[in-house]
mmCIF file of C-alpha atoms in Angstrom:
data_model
loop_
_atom_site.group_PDB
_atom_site.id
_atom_site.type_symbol
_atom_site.label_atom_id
_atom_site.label_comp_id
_atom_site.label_asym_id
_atom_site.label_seq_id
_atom_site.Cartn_x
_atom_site.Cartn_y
_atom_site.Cartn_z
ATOM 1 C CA UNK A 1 23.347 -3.646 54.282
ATOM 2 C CA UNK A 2 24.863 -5.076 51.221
ATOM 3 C CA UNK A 3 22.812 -7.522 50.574
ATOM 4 C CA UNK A 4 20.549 -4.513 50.298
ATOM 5 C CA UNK A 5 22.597 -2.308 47.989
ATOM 6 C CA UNK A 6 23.204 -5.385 45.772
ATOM 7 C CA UNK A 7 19.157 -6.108 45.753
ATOM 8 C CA UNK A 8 18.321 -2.266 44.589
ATOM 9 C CA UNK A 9 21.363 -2.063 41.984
ATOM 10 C CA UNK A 10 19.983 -5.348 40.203
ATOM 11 C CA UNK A 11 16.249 -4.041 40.548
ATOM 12 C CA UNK A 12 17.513 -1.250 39.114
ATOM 13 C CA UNK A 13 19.761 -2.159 36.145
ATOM 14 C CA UNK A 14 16.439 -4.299 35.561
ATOM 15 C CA UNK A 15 14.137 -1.550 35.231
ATOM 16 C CA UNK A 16 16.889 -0.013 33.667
ATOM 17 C CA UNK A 17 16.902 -3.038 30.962
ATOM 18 C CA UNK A 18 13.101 -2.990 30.706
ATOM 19 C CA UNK A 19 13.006 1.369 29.389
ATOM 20 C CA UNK A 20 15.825 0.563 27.196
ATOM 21 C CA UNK A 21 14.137 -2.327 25.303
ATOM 22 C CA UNK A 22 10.613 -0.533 25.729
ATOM 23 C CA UNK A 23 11.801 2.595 24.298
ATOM 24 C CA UNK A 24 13.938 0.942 21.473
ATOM 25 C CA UNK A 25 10.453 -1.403 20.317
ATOM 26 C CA UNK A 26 8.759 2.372 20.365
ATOM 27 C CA UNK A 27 11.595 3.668 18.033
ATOM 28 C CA UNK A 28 12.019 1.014 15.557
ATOM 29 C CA UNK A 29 8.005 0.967 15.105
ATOM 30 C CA UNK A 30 7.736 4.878 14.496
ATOM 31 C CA UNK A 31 10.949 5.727 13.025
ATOM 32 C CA UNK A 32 10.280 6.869 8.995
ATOM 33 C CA UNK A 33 12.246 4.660 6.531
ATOM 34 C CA UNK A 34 11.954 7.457 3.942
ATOM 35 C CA UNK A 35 11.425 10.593 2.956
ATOM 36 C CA UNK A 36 7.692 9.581 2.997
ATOM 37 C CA UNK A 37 8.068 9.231 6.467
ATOM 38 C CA UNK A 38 6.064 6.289 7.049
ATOM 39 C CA UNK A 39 8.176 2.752 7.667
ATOM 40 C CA UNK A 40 8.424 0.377 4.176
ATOM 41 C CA UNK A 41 7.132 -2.704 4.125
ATOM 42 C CA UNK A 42 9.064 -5.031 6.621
ATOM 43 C CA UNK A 43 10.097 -8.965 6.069
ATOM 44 C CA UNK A 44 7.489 -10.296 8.394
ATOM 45 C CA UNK A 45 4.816 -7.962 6.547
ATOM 46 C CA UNK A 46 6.165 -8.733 3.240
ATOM 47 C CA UNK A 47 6.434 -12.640 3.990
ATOM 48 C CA UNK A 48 2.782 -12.394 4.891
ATOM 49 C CA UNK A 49 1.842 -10.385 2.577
ATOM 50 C CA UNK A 50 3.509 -12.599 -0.535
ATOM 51 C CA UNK A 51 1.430 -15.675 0.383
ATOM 52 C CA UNK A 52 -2.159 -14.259 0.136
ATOM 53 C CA UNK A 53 -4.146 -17.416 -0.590
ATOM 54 C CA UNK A 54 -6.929 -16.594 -3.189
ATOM 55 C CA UNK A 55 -10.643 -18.382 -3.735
ATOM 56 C CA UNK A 56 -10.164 -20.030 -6.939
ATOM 57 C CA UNK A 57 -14.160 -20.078 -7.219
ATOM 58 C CA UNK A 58 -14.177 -16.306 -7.083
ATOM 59 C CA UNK A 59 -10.921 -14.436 -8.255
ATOM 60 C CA UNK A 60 -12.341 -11.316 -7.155
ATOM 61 C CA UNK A 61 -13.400 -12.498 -3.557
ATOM 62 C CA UNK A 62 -10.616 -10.649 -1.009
ATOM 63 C CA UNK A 63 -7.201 -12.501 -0.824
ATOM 64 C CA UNK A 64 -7.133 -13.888 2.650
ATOM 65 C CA UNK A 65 -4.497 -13.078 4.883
ATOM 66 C CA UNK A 66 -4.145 -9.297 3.263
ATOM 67 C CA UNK A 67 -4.826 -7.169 6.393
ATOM 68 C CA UNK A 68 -7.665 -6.069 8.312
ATOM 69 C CA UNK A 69 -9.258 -2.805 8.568
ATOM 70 C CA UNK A 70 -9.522 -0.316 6.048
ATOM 71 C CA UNK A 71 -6.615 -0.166 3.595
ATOM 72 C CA UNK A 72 -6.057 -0.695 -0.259
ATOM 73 C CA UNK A 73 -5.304 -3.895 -1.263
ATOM 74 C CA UNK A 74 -2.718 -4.400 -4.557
ATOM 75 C CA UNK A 75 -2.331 -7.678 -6.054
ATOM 76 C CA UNK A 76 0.956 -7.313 -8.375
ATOM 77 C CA UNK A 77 0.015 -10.950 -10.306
ATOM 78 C CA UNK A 78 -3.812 -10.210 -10.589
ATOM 79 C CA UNK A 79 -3.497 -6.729 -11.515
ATOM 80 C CA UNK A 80 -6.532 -6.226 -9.412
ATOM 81 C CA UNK A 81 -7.167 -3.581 -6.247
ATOM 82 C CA UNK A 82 -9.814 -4.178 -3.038
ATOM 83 C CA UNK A 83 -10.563 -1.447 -1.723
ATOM 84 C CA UNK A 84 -12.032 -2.688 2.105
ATOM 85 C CA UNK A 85 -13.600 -0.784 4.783
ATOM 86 C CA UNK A 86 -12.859 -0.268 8.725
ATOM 87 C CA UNK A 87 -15.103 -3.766 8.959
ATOM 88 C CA UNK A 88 -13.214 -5.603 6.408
ATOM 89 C CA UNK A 89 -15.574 -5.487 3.713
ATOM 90 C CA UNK A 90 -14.922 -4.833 -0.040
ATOM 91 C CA UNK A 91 -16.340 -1.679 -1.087
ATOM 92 C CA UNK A 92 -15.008 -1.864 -4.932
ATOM 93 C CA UNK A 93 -12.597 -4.183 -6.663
ATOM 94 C CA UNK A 94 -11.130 -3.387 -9.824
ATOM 95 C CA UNK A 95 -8.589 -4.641 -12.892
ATOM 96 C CA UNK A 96 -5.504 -2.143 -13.351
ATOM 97 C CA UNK A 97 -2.711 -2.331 -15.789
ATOM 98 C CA UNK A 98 0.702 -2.225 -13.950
ATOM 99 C CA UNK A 99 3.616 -0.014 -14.732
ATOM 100 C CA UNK A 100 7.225 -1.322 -15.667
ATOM 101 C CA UNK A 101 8.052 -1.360 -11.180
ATOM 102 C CA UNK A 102 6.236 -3.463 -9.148
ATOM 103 C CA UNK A 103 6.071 -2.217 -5.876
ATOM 104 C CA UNK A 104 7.584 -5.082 -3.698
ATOM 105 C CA UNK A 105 5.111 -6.864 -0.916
ATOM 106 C CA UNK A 106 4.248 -5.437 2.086
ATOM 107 C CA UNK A 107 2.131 -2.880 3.884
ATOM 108 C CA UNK A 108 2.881 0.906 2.407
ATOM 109 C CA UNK A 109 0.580 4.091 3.645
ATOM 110 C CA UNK A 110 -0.732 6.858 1.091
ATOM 111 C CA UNK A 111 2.410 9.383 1.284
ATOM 112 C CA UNK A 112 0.646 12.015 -1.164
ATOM 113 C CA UNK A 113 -1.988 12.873 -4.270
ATOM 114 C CA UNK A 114 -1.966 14.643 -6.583
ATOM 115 C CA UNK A 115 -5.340 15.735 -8.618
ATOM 116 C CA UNK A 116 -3.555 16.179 -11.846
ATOM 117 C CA UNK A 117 -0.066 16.275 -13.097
ATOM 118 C CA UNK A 118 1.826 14.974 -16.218
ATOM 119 C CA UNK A 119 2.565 10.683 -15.516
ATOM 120 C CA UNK A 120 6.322 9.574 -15.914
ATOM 121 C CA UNK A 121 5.368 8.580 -19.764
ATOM 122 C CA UNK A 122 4.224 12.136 -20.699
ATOM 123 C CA UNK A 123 0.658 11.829 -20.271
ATOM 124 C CA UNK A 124 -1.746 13.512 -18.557
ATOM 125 C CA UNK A 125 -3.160 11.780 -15.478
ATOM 126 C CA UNK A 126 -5.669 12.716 -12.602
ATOM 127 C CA UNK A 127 -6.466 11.507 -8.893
ATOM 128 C CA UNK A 128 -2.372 9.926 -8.507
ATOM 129 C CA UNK A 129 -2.590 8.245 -5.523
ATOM 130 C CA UNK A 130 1.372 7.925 -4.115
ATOM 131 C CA UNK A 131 2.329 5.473 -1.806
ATOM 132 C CA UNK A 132 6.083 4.284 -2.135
ATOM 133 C CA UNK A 133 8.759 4.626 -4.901
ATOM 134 C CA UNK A 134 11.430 2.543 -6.389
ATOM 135 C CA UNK A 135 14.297 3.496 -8.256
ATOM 136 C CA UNK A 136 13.802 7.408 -7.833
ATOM 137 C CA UNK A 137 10.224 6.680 -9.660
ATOM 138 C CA UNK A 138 7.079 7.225 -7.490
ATOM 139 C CA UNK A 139 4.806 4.285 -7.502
ATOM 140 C CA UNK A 140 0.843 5.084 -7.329
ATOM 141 C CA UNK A 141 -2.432 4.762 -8.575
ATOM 142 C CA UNK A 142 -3.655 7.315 -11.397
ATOM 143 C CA UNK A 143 -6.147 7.466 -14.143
ATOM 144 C CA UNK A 144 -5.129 8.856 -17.972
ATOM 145 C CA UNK A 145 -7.367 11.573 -19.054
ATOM 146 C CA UNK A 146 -8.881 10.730 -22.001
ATOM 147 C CA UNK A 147 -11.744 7.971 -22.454
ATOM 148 C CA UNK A 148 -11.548 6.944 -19.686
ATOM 149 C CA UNK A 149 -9.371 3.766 -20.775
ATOM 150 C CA UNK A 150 -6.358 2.493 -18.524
ATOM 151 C CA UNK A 151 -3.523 2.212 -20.472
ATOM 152 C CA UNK A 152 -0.346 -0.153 -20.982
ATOM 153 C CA UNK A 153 2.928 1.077 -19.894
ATOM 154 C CA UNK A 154 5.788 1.242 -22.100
ATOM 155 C CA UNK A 155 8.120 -1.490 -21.877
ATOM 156 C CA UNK A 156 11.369 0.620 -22.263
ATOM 157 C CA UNK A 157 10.388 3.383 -19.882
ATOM 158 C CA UNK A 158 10.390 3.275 -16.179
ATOM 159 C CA UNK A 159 7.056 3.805 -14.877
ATOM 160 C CA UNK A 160 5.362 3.532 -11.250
ATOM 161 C CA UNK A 161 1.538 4.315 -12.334
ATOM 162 C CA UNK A 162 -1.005 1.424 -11.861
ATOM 163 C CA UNK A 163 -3.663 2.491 -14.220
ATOM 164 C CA UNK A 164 -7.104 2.781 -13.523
ATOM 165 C CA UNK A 165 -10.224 3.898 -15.705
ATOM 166 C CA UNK A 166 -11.183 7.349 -14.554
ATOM 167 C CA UNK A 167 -13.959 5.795 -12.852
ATOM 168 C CA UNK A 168 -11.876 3.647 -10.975
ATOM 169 C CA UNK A 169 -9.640 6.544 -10.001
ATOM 170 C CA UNK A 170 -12.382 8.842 -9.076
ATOM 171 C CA UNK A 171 -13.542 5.858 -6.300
ATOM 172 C CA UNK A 172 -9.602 5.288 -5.513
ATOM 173 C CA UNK A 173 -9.450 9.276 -5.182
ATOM 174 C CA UNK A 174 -12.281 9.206 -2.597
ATOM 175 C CA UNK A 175 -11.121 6.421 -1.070
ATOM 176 C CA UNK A 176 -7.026 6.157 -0.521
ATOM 177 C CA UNK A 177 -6.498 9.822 1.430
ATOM 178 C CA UNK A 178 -3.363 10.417 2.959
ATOM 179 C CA UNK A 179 -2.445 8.083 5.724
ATOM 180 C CA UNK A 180 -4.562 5.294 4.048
ATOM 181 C CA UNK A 181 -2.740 1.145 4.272
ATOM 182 C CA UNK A 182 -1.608 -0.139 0.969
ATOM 183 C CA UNK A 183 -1.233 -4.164 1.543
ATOM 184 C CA UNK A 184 0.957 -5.001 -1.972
ATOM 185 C CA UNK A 185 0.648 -8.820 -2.526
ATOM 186 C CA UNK A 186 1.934 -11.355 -5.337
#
């Protein structure tokens, strides 16, 4: 009879084992890392997402190695954006001009947008498209209104808008909704 006991107490503290781990993989993949309560981009993610090799015969062609499924893709050194479908195919790609942050590498989700507010360098911008922050500065997409020109962020003030041409933004706008992947790369 203890040979029993001993076999249902070790089945036991097995299953036992098995929930914990289970239900700390579920908690660590769903727990928010900030208030935009969606996880930031994690080492693995931003490892893979740092070493997106790019077509040298065709600098606009899709970084490999940048995701799958629909999502935004942000290249910090190309200044360039992909935006890809559900079937991994590029529906626009596009130049922007950067802010003073970069947004590190790694997979971020569209936290909010905005159809028109006043940018952190006092101008007027439309279709902000929010999807991390760094240093207490909200980093996004967003086009000036005016001509319909991005512009070039000052040097001395802190600034998270990638700027597009209102063009750009209005297909960004339509495109990046709330819940959307943004895969940042180098």
């Amino acid at each position: 009879m203890a040979g029993t006991s001993a076999g249902i107490v070790a089945g036991l503290t097995a299953a036992a084992v098995a929930t914990v781990g289970f239900l700390a993989y579920q908690a660590q993949a769903t727990a928010p890392a900030g208030p935009g309560g969606r996880p930031g981009p994690s080492a693995s993610a931003a490892a893979a997402a740092s070493k997106a090799p790019r077509d040298r015969r065709n600098p606009t062609a899709l970084p490999s190695g940048s995701g799958a499924g629909e999502r935004v893709v942000y290249s910090v050194d190309d200044d360039r954006v992909w935006l890809v479908d559900e079937r991994n195919r590029v529906q626009h790609t596009f130049r922007v001009n950067p802010g003073t942050l970069d947004p590190l590498p790694g997979t971020y989700w569209v936290s909010s947008r905005s159809n028109a507010v006043t940018g952190t360098d006092g101008l007027p911008i439309e279709h902000v498209v929010r999807f991390t922050s760094m240093d207490d500065v909200a980093i996004g997409f967003s086009a000036v209104v005016g001509d319909g020109s991005p512009t070039v962020a000052d040097p001395g003030v802190k600034t998270g808008g990638i700027r597009e041409t209102r063009a750009n933004g209005n297909l960004m706008w339509q495109f990046a909704t709330i819940g959307v992947p943004v895969v940042v790369i180098r």
